[in-house]
Amino acid sequence: MNTFVVLVYIAVYLSMLLGGIPGLRVDRTGAALLGAILLLAGRGISEEQALTAIDVPTLALLFGLMVVSAQFQLGAFTAT
C-alpha cells in the first residue's frame, strides 16, 4: 500500500467527518473531489483505474433523484 494513497484517504475521511476542510469553504463533496484530483496528480492511481472506478448507473440514479427532488421543491410539495 502506498503511503501517499493512505494519507489522502485519511485526509478525505477526516474532512468528511468534520463536515468539510477546516479553514476552507469546501464541503464533503468537494473534499472527495479534491482527494480524487490529488490521487491522479500524485500518480496514486492511473487514469484507467479512475475511469473504471466510476459507476455510471449509480450516478444516473443520483442525478435522477436530484431532478425529482428539485421538482418537488419547485412545486412546493410538503409532507404533513
Backbone as a ProteinNet text record, in pm:
[ID]
protein_1_A
[PRIMARY]
MNTFVVLVYIAVYLSMLLGGIPGLRVDRTGAALLGAILLLAGRGISEEQALTAIDVPTLALLFGLMVVSAQFQLGAFTAT
[TERTIARY]
85.4	0	89.6	59.7	136.4	103.6	204.5	185.2	107.1	133	61.6	-87.9	-125.1	-266.6	-332.9	-264.9	-319.8	-338.5	-243.2	-254.5	-370.9	-388.8	-502.4	-633	-638.7	-758.2	-793.8	-695.8	-720	-764.6	-699.2	-734.2	-876.8	-917.2	-1052.6	-1155.8	-1132.4	-1230.8	-1234.7	-1123.3	-1126.5	-1205.5	-1187.3	-1263.1	-1411.2	-1445.7	-1587.4	-1643.7	-1563.4	-1606.3	-1632.5	-1548.9	-1562.7	-1664.9	-1715.9	-1813.6	-1751	-1624.7	-1553.4	-1410.5	-1333.8	-1195.3	-1192.7	-1147.9	-1146	-1060.7	-1113.2	-1042	-1068.1	-1124.5	-1158.9	-1309.6	-1361.7	-1504.6	-1528.2	-1492.3	-1506.4	-1591.6	-1698.5	-1785.5	-1737.8	-1820.4	-1781.4	-1758.4	-1846.1	-1831.5	-1702.4	-1673.8	-1550.8	-1427.4	-1434.5	-1321.1	-1296.7	-1403.5	-1389	-1330.7	-1376.7	-1324.7	-1177.9	-1141.7	-1001.3	-914.5	-966.1	-892.3	-868	-970.3	-954.4	-852.9	-857.8	-761.5	-619.9	-605.2	-473	-418.1	-503.9	-458.9	-415.1	-488.7	-449.5	-322.9	-314.6	-197.9	-72.2	-87.6	26.7	57.7	-8.3	13.4	-18.9	-115.5	-160.1	-242.6	-318.3	-392.9	-374.5	-393.1	-380.1	-514.4	-510.6	-634.2	-729.7	-675.7	-759.9	-830.2	-757.7	-818.5	-927.4	-904.6	-1004.8	-1130.1	-1113.3	-1229	-1307.7	-1238.7	-1310.5	-1378.1	-1338	-1399.6	-1532.1	-1562.5	-1687.5	-1800.5	-1905.9	-2022.6	-2134.1	-2147.6	-2240.4	-2386.6	-2435.3	-2574.2	-2604.2	-2510	-2531.6	-2536.8	-2448.4	-2450.6	-2579.8	-2629.1	-2755	-2871.5	-2872.9	-2977.4	-2974.8	-2856.7	-2844.5	-2888.1	-2850.7	-2891.7	-3043.9	-3104	-3249.9	-3319.6	-3267	-3327.6	-3311.9	-3200.8	-3183.6	-3282.9	-3311.3	-3409.7	-3548.7	-3585.6	-3715.7	-3725.3	-3620.3	-3619.6	-3634.5	-3567.1	-3578.7	-3720.1	-3781.4	-3918	-4016.1	-3994.4	-4077.6	-4062	-3940.9	-3916.7	-3979.6	-3966.4	-4027.7	-4179.7	-4234.2	-4378.5	-4434.5	-4351.4	-4390.5	-4456.8	-4403.9	-4454.6	-4414.5	-4509.6	-4481.2	-4541.9	-4466.4	-4515.3	-4576.1	-4697	-4760.7	-4773.3
-117.9	0	123.7	215.8	337.9	434.7	493.9	586.7	709.3	758.9	875.5	849.8	732.9	698.2	689.9	631.3	619.7	757.9	848.2	983.6	1060.3	1048	1113.8	1055.2	924.9	857.2	908.9	916	963.6	1109.7	1192.4	1334.4	1354.1	1278.4	1291.9	1248.5	1138.4	1092.2	1179.8	1237.3	1333.1	1457.7	1504.6	1621.6	1590	1467.5	1428.8	1418	1371.1	1361	1499.9	1594.9	1731.1	1812.5	1759.3	1830.5	1916	1909	1987.6	2008.1	2075.7	2103	2229.9	2220	2338.3	2450.2	2572.8	2688	2714	2617.7	2634.9	2619.6	2676.6	2663.4	2544.9	2425.5	2302.8	2206.2	2157.3	2062.2	1919.4	1823.5	1682.8	1641.6	1687.8	1653.6	1712.2	1835.5	1899.8	1829.4	1782.4	1710.7	1579.8	1509.1	1385.1	1412.7	1520.7	1556.1	1596.9	1674.9	1711.8	1589.4	1493.1	1369.1	1292.7	1286.4	1218	1290.5	1423.4	1501.2	1480.8	1479.7	1456.2	1318.7	1217.5	1083.1	1076.6	1144.7	1145.6	1226.7	1343.6	1430.2	1369.3	1301.3	1241.1	1101	1057.5	924.2	812.2	840.5	737.3	631	675.3	584	631.1	539.6	575.7	627.1	687.3	736.9	622.5	509.7	393.9	342.8	339.4	295.9	392.5	521.4	620.9	605.3	581.5	565.7	438.9	331.5	207.8	214	308.1	321.7	396	460.9	536.6	440.1	444.2	358.6	444.1	437	523.5	500.7	377.4	362.1	429.4	423.7	489.6	640.7	696.1	840.1	881.9	801	831.9	828.6	732.1	724.6	847	884.2	1002.2	1129	1143.1	1259.2	1263.1	1149.2	1143.4	1180.1	1132.8	1167	1315.3	1374.8	1519	1597.9	1553.8	1621.2	1611.4	1492.8	1474.9	1560.8	1564.2	1645.3	1793.2	1840.5	1981.1	2011.9	1919.6	1941.9	1947	1861.5	1868	2002.1	2050.9	2178.9	2293.6	2292.2	2397.9	2391.6	2273.2	2256.5	2279.3	2319.9	2348.1	2226.8	2109.4	1986.8	1980.9	1959.1	1947.5	1817.9	1753.1	1630.2	1667.8	1623	1653.4	1532.8
0	0	0	-85.5	-99.7	14.3	75.8	187.6	143.5	23.2	-28.7	-37.8	-88.5	-103	34.7	131.2	266.6	329.2	309.6	364.5	302	171.7	105.3	155.8	170.5	221.3	360.9	448.3	585	583.6	502.1	495.3	445.1	344.1	290.1	393.9	460.1	557.4	682.1	721.8	832.1	794.7	671.7	629.2	617.5	578.6	574.6	715.6	807.7	946.9	1005.4	970.1	1021.1	942.2	833.5	753.2	645.2	628.7	528	573.3	492.5	529.2	613.4	738.6	824.9	765	771.7	718.5	571.1	501.9	360.8	344.4	240	213.9	120.3	169.3	91.3	171.9	110	179.4	154.6	192.5	179.6	34.9	-53.8	-194.6	-251.1	-214.9	-260.1	-207.3	-82.6	-24.2	-99.7	-134.9	-210.7	-349.4	-413.6	-544.6	-536.7	-434.5	-416.3	-390.5	-315.3	-292.1	-421.1	-506	-634.5	-722.6	-722.3	-801.3	-748.8	-615.8	-556.7	-594.7	-591.3	-627.9	-773.6	-861.9	-1003	-1024.8	-961.8	-981.3	-919.5	-806.5	-739.4	-786.3	-893.5	-950.5	-851.1	-760.9	-667.9	-738.6	-840.7	-927.1	-1070.3	-1162.9	-1303.9	-1355.6	-1473	-1533.8	-1565.2	-1605.8	-1636.1	-1510.9	-1398.3	-1272.8	-1228.8	-1249	-1211.9	-1297.7	-1426	-1514.1	-1483	-1448.5	-1417.5	-1280.3	-1195.5	-1063.4	-1068.8	-1180.7	-1194.9	-1225.8	-1146	-1167.5	-1227.8	-1359.1	-1431.7	-1390.3	-1372.4	-1330.1	-1194.7	-1101.7	-972.6	-989.8	-1070.7	-1096.4	-1165.2	-1258.1	-1326.1	-1227.6	-1136.9	-1035.9	-944	-898.2	-811.9	-883.8	-1011.2	-1088.6	-1103	-1132.6	-1144.8	-1015	-902.7	-773.7	-742	-783.5	-761.6	-845.6	-967.8	-1052.6	-990.3	-943.3	-878.9	-753.1	-673.6	-552.5	-584.5	-687.6	-727.3	-774.4	-845	-890.5	-773.6	-674.2	-553.9	-484.7	-475.9	-410.9	-488.7	-621.6	-702.9	-698.8	-684	-677.3	-538.3	-444.9	-306.6	-242.5	-272	-212.5	-66.2	19.2	162.3	214.2	298.1	361.2	496.6	521	650.6	735.2
[MASK]
++++++++++++++++++++++++++++++++++++++++++++++++++++++++++++++++++++++++++++++++

